[in-house]
GROMACS .gro file of C-alpha atoms in nm:
model
  372
    1MET     CA    1   5.298   9.438  15.337
    2SER     CA    2   5.509   9.145  15.222
    3TYR     CA    3   5.358   8.798  15.255
    4ASN     CA    4   5.407   8.467  15.073
    5ASN     CA    5   5.157   8.218  14.931
    6MET     CA    6   5.265   7.922  15.146
    7ALA     CA    7   4.932   7.873  15.320
    8THR     CA    8   4.890   7.515  15.197
    9LYS     CA    9   5.249   7.422  15.116
   10GLY     CA   10   5.546   7.289  15.308
   11ASN     CA   11   5.574   7.239  15.680
   12ASP     CA   12   5.296   7.383  15.897
   13ARG     CA   13   5.551   7.575  16.100
   14SER     CA   14   5.648   7.788  15.801
   15ASN     CA   15   5.312   7.810  15.628
   16ALA     CA   16   5.140   8.144  15.584
   17LYS     CA   17   4.898   8.191  15.872
   18ILE     CA   18   4.674   8.458  15.720
   19SER     CA   19   4.459   8.382  15.418
   20ASP     CA   20   4.462   8.602  15.111
   21ALA     CA   21   4.095   8.676  15.168
   22ASP     CA   22   4.168   8.807  15.519
   23ILE     CA   23   4.458   9.019  15.396
   24MET     CA   24   4.246   9.178  15.125
   25ARG     CA   25   3.953   9.232  15.359
   26ILE     CA   26   4.168   9.408  15.620
   27LEU     CA   27   4.369   9.624  15.380
   28SER     CA   28   4.069   9.717  15.166
   29ARG     CA   29   3.915   9.890  15.465
   30LYS     CA   30   4.218  10.122  15.470
   31GLY     CA   31   4.257  10.199  15.100
   32ARG     CA   32   4.297  10.066  14.747
   33VAL     CA   33   4.508   9.750  14.724
   34LYS     CA   34   4.741   9.630  14.449
   35VAL     CA   35   4.929   9.300  14.463
   36PHE     CA   36   5.276   9.242  14.315
   37SER     CA   37   5.434   8.896  14.314
   38GLU     CA   38   5.775   8.741  14.254
   39SER     CA   39   5.843   8.369  14.217
   40TYR     CA   40   6.104   8.216  14.446
   41ARG     CA   41   6.238   7.877  14.542
   42ALA     CA   42   6.120   7.762  14.882
   43PHE     CA   43   6.371   7.624  15.134
   44SER     CA   44   6.283   7.261  15.209
   45ALA     CA   45   6.610   7.101  15.344
   46GLY     CA   46   6.588   6.861  15.052
   47LYS     CA   47   6.292   6.675  15.196
   48SER     CA   48   6.027   6.796  14.950
   49ASN     CA   49   5.988   6.959  14.613
   50ILE     CA   50   5.764   7.260  14.663
   51THR     CA   51   5.675   7.456  14.348
   52GLY     CA   52   5.469   7.759  14.252
   53ASN     CA   53   5.596   7.968  14.539
   54GLU     CA   54   5.546   8.341  14.533
   55GLU     CA   55   5.646   8.627  14.754
   56ARG     CA   56   5.379   8.898  14.734
   57LEU     CA   57   5.384   9.266  14.806
   58PHE     CA   58   5.043   9.402  14.905
   59LEU     CA   59   5.054   9.775  14.834
   60CYS     CA   60   4.777   9.968  15.006
   61GLU     CA   61   4.721  10.329  14.901
   62CYS     CA   62   4.549  10.455  15.214
   63TYR     CA   63   4.246  10.680  15.201
   64ASP     CA   64   4.298  11.046  15.277
   65TYR     CA   65   4.038  11.135  15.539
   66LYS     CA   66   4.133  11.504  15.564
   67GLN     CA   67   3.835  11.732  15.523
   68LYS     CA   68   3.878  11.946  15.216
   69GLU     CA   69   3.832  12.319  15.231
   70LEU     CA   70   3.474  12.378  15.121
   71ILE     CA   71   3.450  12.546  14.784
   72GLN     CA   72   3.144  12.653  14.587
   73SER     CA   73   3.044  12.545  14.239
   74PRO     CA   74   3.068  12.815  13.970
   75LEU     CA   75   2.711  12.718  13.875
   76ASN     CA   76   2.415  12.851  14.070
   77TYR     CA   77   2.229  12.523  14.022
   78THR     CA   78   1.873  12.493  14.153
   79GLY     CA   79   1.876  12.278  14.466
   80GLY     CA   80   2.253  12.309  14.510
   81LYS     CA   81   2.370  12.178  14.847
   82TYR     CA   82   2.660  12.412  14.923
   83LYS     CA   83   2.493  12.575  15.225
   84LEU     CA   84   2.393  12.235  15.361
   85LEU     CA   85   2.739  12.077  15.330
   86PRO     CA   86   2.833  12.140  15.697
   87GLN     CA   87   2.533  11.925  15.793
   88ILE     CA   88   2.555  11.664  15.518
   89LEU     CA   89   2.927  11.579  15.503
   90PRO     CA   90   2.968  11.476  15.870
   91HIS     CA   91   2.712  11.199  15.809
   92PHE     CA   92   2.907  11.050  15.518
   93PRO     CA   93   3.134  10.745  15.580
   94GLN     CA   94   3.504  10.810  15.638
   95ASP     CA   95   3.634  10.527  15.419
   96ILE     CA   96   3.502  10.623  15.075
   97ASP     CA   97   3.709  10.513  14.779
   98ARG     CA   98   3.473  10.591  14.491
   99PHE     CA   99   3.210  10.862  14.544
  100VAL     CA  100   2.923  10.864  14.294
  101ASP     CA  101   2.735  11.194  14.267
  102LEU     CA  102   2.432  11.041  14.097
  103PHE     CA  103   2.253  11.368  14.016
  104CYS     CA  104   2.550  11.601  14.038
  105GLY     CA  105   2.395  11.927  13.912
  106GLY     CA  106   2.649  12.197  13.992
  107GLY     CA  107   2.877  11.946  14.168
  108ASN     CA  108   2.879  12.113  14.510
  109VAL     CA  109   2.877  11.782  14.698
  110GLY     CA  110   3.115  11.570  14.492
  111ILE     CA  111   3.379  11.842  14.471
  112ASN     CA  112   3.396  11.864  14.852
  113VAL     CA  113   3.385  11.499  14.962
  114PRO     CA  114   3.709  11.352  15.103
  115CYS     CA  115   3.765  11.038  14.896
  116ASN     CA  116   3.995  10.893  14.631
  117ARG     CA  117   3.785  10.944  14.321
  118VAL     CA  118   3.456  11.100  14.219
  119ILE     CA  119   3.212  11.025  13.939
  120PHE     CA  120   2.995  11.326  13.855
  121ASN     CA  121   2.683  11.202  13.677
  122ASP     CA  122   2.401  11.411  13.534
  123ASN     CA  123   2.169  11.333  13.247
  124ASN     CA  124   2.244  11.678  13.104
  125GLU     CA  125   2.521  11.591  12.859
  126LEU     CA  126   2.623  11.956  12.817
  127LEU     CA  127   2.702  11.973  13.187
  128ARG     CA  128   2.929  11.671  13.158
  129TYR     CA  129   3.131  11.823  12.874
  130MET     CA  130   3.147  12.165  13.034
  131PHE     CA  131   3.298  12.015  13.350
  132GLY     CA  132   3.532  11.810  13.134
  133THR     CA  133   3.643  12.129  12.960
  134PHE     CA  134   3.715  12.295  13.294
  135LYS     CA  135   3.928  11.998  13.398
  136ASN     CA  136   4.118  11.939  13.075
  137LEU     CA  137   4.161  12.285  12.927
  138ASP     CA  138   4.446  12.502  13.056
  139LYS     CA  139   4.297  12.738  13.314
  140GLN     CA  140   4.454  13.047  13.164
  141VAL     CA  141   4.309  12.955  12.824
  142THR     CA  142   3.967  12.911  12.984
  143PHE     CA  143   3.973  13.259  13.135
  144GLU     CA  144   4.115  13.415  12.819
  145THR     CA  145   3.833  13.253  12.619
  146ILE     CA  146   3.569  13.381  12.863
  147ASP     CA  147   3.708  13.734  12.847
  148ALA     CA  148   3.723  13.718  12.467
  149ILE     CA  149   3.355  13.618  12.450
  150ILE     CA  150   3.257  13.899  12.688
  151GLU     CA  151   3.450  14.149  12.477
  152LYS     CA  152   3.318  14.014  12.146
  153TYR     CA  153   2.955  14.060  12.249
  154GLY     CA  154   3.013  14.383  12.441
  155LEU     CA  155   2.880  14.236  12.767
  156SER     CA  156   2.943  14.418  13.091
  157ASN     CA  157   3.263  14.363  13.289
  158THR     CA  158   3.205  14.530  13.626
  159GLU     CA  159   3.520  14.388  13.780
  160LYS     CA  160   3.718  14.598  13.531
  161TYR     CA  161   3.494  14.901  13.480
  162GLY     CA  162   3.239  14.906  13.765
  163TYR     CA  163   2.862  14.971  13.738
  164ASP     CA  164   2.870  15.343  13.660
  165PHE     CA  165   3.050  15.278  13.334
  166TYR     CA  166   2.737  15.101  13.208
  167GLY     CA  167   2.487  15.347  13.353
  168CYS     CA  168   2.373  15.086  13.606
  169ASN     CA  169   2.394  15.022  13.979
  170SER     CA  170   2.431  14.711  14.191
  171ALA     CA  171   2.075  14.724  14.328
  172GLU     CA  172   1.902  14.731  13.988
  173GLY     CA  173   2.160  14.516  13.815
  174LEU     CA  174   2.289  14.502  13.459
  175ALA     CA  175   1.994  14.360  13.266
  176SER     CA  176   1.911  14.687  13.093
  177TYR     CA  177   2.262  14.711  12.950
  178ASN     CA  178   2.323  14.345  12.872
  179SER     CA  179   1.983  14.243  12.736
  180SER     CA  180   2.036  14.283  12.360
  181ARG     CA  181   2.397  14.167  12.380
  182TYR     CA  182   2.298  13.861  12.581
  183LEU     CA  183   2.021  13.771  12.334
  184LYS     CA  184   2.274  13.786  12.051
  185LEU     CA  185   2.506  13.554  12.245
  186ARG     CA  186   2.217  13.319  12.321
  187ASP     CA  187   2.107  13.308  11.957
  188ASP     CA  188   2.461  13.236  11.836
  189PHE     CA  189   2.500  12.963  12.096
  190ASN     CA  190   2.172  12.798  11.993
  191HIS     CA  191   2.295  12.789  11.631
  192HIS     CA  192   2.648  12.678  11.720
  193THR     CA  193   2.748  12.351  11.550
  194ASN     CA  194   3.116  12.321  11.645
  195LEU     CA  195   3.102  12.133  11.975
  196GLU     CA  196   3.463  12.187  12.083
  197TYR     CA  197   3.587  12.352  12.400
  198ASN     CA  198   3.485  12.700  12.287
  199TYR     CA  199   3.123  12.582  12.273
  200TYR     CA  200   3.123  12.472  12.637
  201VAL     CA  201   3.304  12.783  12.757
  202THR     CA  202   3.041  12.986  12.570
  203LEU     CA  203   2.771  12.788  12.751
  204TYR     CA  204   2.928  12.885  13.082
  205VAL     CA  205   2.933  13.256  12.985
  206LEU     CA  206   2.568  13.227  12.882
  207ILE     CA  207   2.482  13.079  13.222
  208VAL     CA  208   2.673  13.353  13.405
  209TYR     CA  209   2.475  13.627  13.229
  210ALA     CA  210   2.141  13.440  13.241
  211PHE     CA  211   1.860  13.494  13.488
  212ASN     CA  212   1.979  13.378  13.832
  213ASN     CA  213   2.267  13.194  13.662
  214GLN     CA  214   2.029  12.909  13.586
  215ILE     CA  215   2.032  12.643  13.310
  216ARG     CA  216   1.718  12.580  13.106
  217PHE     CA  217   1.654  12.441  12.759
  218ASN     CA  218   1.325  12.421  12.570
  219ARG     CA  219   1.191  12.114  12.387
  220LYS     CA  220   1.392  12.211  12.079
  221GLY     CA  221   1.711  12.196  12.282
  222GLU     CA  222   1.755  12.573  12.281
  223PHE     CA  223   1.883  12.765  12.581
  224ASN     CA  224   1.590  12.995  12.659
  225LEU     CA  225   1.648  13.184  12.984
  226PRO     CA  226   1.623  13.564  12.978
  227VAL     CA  227   1.909  13.794  13.076
  228GLY     CA  228   2.008  13.824  13.441
  229LYS     CA  229   2.125  14.108  13.666
  230ARG     CA  230   2.489  14.009  13.720
  231ASP     CA  231   2.801  13.944  13.515
  232PHE     CA  232   3.135  13.765  13.541
  233ASN     CA  233   3.237  13.962  13.847
  234LYS     CA  234   3.520  13.905  14.093
  235LYS     CA  235   3.325  13.655  14.303
  236MET     CA  236   3.228  13.447  13.998
  237ARG     CA  237   3.586  13.450  13.874
  238GLU     CA  238   3.715  13.329  14.209
  239LYS     CA  239   3.457  13.049  14.228
  240LEU     CA  240   3.546  12.924  13.882
  241SER     CA  241   3.919  12.945  13.951
  242THR     CA  242   3.907  12.741  14.273
  243PHE     CA  243   3.667  12.490  14.115
  244ILE     CA  244   3.902  12.433  13.820
  245ASP     CA  245   4.200  12.394  14.056
  246ARG     CA  246   4.013  12.129  14.254
  247LEU     CA  247   3.909  11.940  13.939
  248LYS     CA  248   4.266  11.934  13.813
  249SER     CA  249   4.406  11.818  14.148
  250GLY     CA  250   4.211  11.492  14.186
  251ASP     CA  251   4.057  11.189  14.020
  252TYR     CA  252   3.732  11.340  13.891
  253SER     CA  253   3.543  11.186  13.600
  254PHE     CA  254   3.215  11.278  13.433
  255ALA     CA  255   2.919  11.085  13.296
  256SER     CA  256   2.579  11.176  13.154
  257HIS     CA  257   2.371  10.862  13.204
  258ASP     CA  258   2.013  10.816  13.307
  259PHE     CA  259   2.074  10.703  13.666
  260ARG     CA  260   1.923  10.363  13.583
  261LYS     CA  261   2.185  10.303  13.313
  262LEU     CA  262   2.500  10.412  13.493
  263PRO     CA  263   2.747  10.117  13.487
  264THR     CA  264   2.780   9.968  13.835
  265ASP     CA  265   2.959   9.635  13.779
  266ASP     CA  266   3.278   9.740  13.957
  267TRP     CA  267   3.107   9.911  14.251
  268ASN     CA  268   3.185   9.753  14.588
  269GLU     CA  269   3.161   9.815  14.960
  270ASN     CA  270   3.398  10.112  14.932
  271THR     CA  271   3.174  10.282  14.679
  272PHE     CA  272   2.940  10.546  14.820
  273VAL     CA  273   2.643  10.675  14.622
  274TYR     CA  274   2.488  11.015  14.690
  275ALA     CA  275   2.150  11.081  14.529
  276ASP     CA  276   2.011  11.433  14.516
  277PRO     CA  277   1.732  11.393  14.260
  278PRO     CA  278   1.484  11.656  14.146
  279TYR     CA  279   1.234  11.690  14.427
  280LEU     CA  280   0.896  11.552  14.332
  281ILE     CA  281   0.690  11.805  14.529
  282THR     CA  282   0.886  12.124  14.460
  283CYS     CA  283   0.897  12.358  14.162
  284ALA     CA  284   1.220  12.417  13.970
  285THR     CA  285   1.344  12.432  13.612
  286TYR     CA  286   1.448  12.066  13.622
  287ASN     CA  287   1.088  11.966  13.696
  288GLU     CA  288   0.954  12.137  13.386
  289GLN     CA  289   0.845  11.932  13.084
  290ASP     CA  290   0.784  11.632  13.313
  291GLY     CA  291   1.154  11.619  13.398
  292TRP     CA  292   1.082  11.422  13.716
  293ASN     CA  293   0.766  11.230  13.800
  294GLU     CA  294   0.626  10.959  14.027
  295THR     CA  295   0.748  10.680  13.800
  296LEU     CA  296   1.107  10.803  13.820
  297GLU     CA  297   1.074  10.855  14.195
  298LYS     CA  298   0.962  10.492  14.241
  299GLU     CA  299   1.242  10.364  14.020
  300LEU     CA  300   1.501  10.562  14.214
  301LEU     CA  301   1.380  10.415  14.544
  302THR     CA  302   1.397  10.066  14.394
  303TYR     CA  303   1.745  10.147  14.262
  304LEU     CA  304   1.858  10.241  14.614
  305ASP     CA  305   1.705   9.923  14.756
  306ASN     CA  306   1.910   9.724  14.505
  307LEU     CA  307   2.227   9.905  14.609
  308ASN     CA  308   2.151   9.817  14.969
  309GLU     CA  309   2.109   9.449  14.878
  310ARG     CA  310   2.459   9.460  14.722
  311GLY     CA  311   2.611   9.607  15.038
  312ILE     CA  312   2.671   9.947  14.876
  313ARG     CA  313   2.618  10.245  15.103
  314PHE     CA  314   2.409  10.540  14.992
  315ALA     CA  315   2.263  10.870  15.109
  316LEU     CA  316   1.950  11.026  14.962
  317SER     CA  317   1.861  11.395  14.987
  318ASN     CA  318   1.493  11.477  14.955
  319VAL     CA  319   1.202  11.662  15.112
  320LEU     CA  320   0.912  11.504  15.300
  321HIS     CA  321   0.683  11.808  15.306
  322SER     CA  322   0.686  12.138  15.121
  323LYS     CA  323   0.427  12.416  15.106
  324GLY     CA  324   0.133  12.198  15.203
  325LYS     CA  325   0.242  11.901  14.988
  326GLU     CA  326   0.383  11.572  15.106
  327ASN     CA  327   0.591  11.312  14.927
  328LYS     CA  328   0.376  11.010  15.005
  329LEU     CA  329   0.592  10.776  14.798
  330LEU     CA  330   0.896  10.867  15.002
  331LEU     CA  331   0.711  10.853  15.335
  332ASP     CA  332   0.576  10.506  15.256
  333TRP     CA  333   0.924  10.389  15.152
  334ILE     CA  334   1.069  10.514  15.480
  335ASP     CA  335   0.798  10.331  15.677
  336ARG     CA  336   0.864  10.006  15.489
  337ASN     CA  337   1.236  10.029  15.556
  338VAL     CA  338   1.234  10.158  15.911
  339ASP     CA  339   1.470   9.875  16.017
  340ARG     CA  340   1.712   9.929  15.728
  341TYR     CA  341   1.734  10.302  15.667
  342ARG     CA  342   1.783  10.604  15.891
  343VAL     CA  343   1.629  10.949  15.845
  344ILE     CA  344   1.841  11.252  15.938
  345TYR     CA  345   1.662  11.586  15.954
  346LEU     CA  346   1.851  11.888  15.821
  347ASP     CA  347   1.787  12.216  15.993
  348TYR     CA  348   1.943  12.482  15.773
  349ASN     CA  349   1.636  12.703  15.715
  350TYR     CA  350   1.421  12.400  15.784
  351ALA     CA  351   1.229  12.295  16.093
  352ASN     CA  352   1.367  11.994  16.276
  353SER     CA  353   1.085  11.764  16.382
  354ASN     CA  354   0.923  11.428  16.322
  355TYR     CA  355   0.736  11.414  15.992
  356GLN     CA  356   0.438  11.245  16.157
  357THR     CA  357   0.361  11.549  16.370
  358LYS     CA  358   0.488  11.827  16.146
  359ASP     CA  359   0.261  12.112  16.043
  360LYS     CA  360   0.217  12.040  15.673
  361THR     CA  361   0.177  12.406  15.579
  362SER     CA  362   0.527  12.502  15.695
  363LYS     CA  363   0.852  12.530  15.502
  364ALA     CA  364   1.021  12.244  15.316
  365GLU     CA  365   1.135  11.965  15.545
  366GLU     CA  366   1.458  11.837  15.397
  367VAL     CA  367   1.613  11.508  15.506
  368LEU     CA  368   1.909  11.284  15.443
  369ILE     CA  369   1.822  10.913  15.430
  370VAL     CA  370   2.109  10.664  15.474
  371ASN     CA  371   2.145  10.286  15.483
  372TYR     CA  372   2.439  10.263  15.726
   0.00000   0.00000   0.00000
């Protein structure tokens, strides 16, 4: 849109009628705005000397609201939201510029949100650099490196040779064949000192061949999961390939901050924050070694309150009840903010009912809590 800066100059009949603030407010709801200006001499019929005139071009890069094809993370991360995406995504705003995946884990949510840019944040620094490797390294090199690692350690490759070749079957899995080879890979990884791309590709291979494709490190920082039943089969290859393609096609960046220290100075009303923290009342690898506790839960809820005060929209995934336990901190927070926040019950493998009357011995009751 072309518009001058004559709001307070010259004759009222030719003055700009729309303020810069109104222009920016209107266009910013549609996309990201850049302003270009060019000085010019105003026509005044010789009756006045008007200076400092500018013709401006307001360039608005409109948001793309098309729903992306849903793809799955190549990481089988505990608590991953892929199966819940059809319920979660329709509740997200349709005018997101910057999407912040505050506890990104495997990245299932951030990789599927229609927006202009995504920040994947997770306090696991290795995850950050592994995703960065997927995005920045040539995809063919990535797959060649994976295959070279598999061949070097003699790990199974059922896509190429099938199960019979290794004296195994699909039902029992490949652990008996891969165990010693996997342990050698794990030991080499834990003593690896060259933290270049090969290190992070090796980490991915280790995860693929680990128990349930999980990620777990001990207090010494050593990867310590036992061998799993599967390998880098056709399905895993396809998931990694489509994930890499998506990362390379958009504005995706990666951070590894404690959520309380993530820089937020440039966040605005078009920033949307999604928080999927470790669940306080459930058991998972990320809750081991006091990975998430009541103090962190309280600080996250305060953090979200502060975002709300700044006019920044957010959505929080969590559970209210699970296996006879209840998240009292979360329930109290909901009660205190009943006029500000809305609770949406998710019903994929969960009961859909009011938490005040729910049978507390039933399955996990997962919710999405939003401030818009």
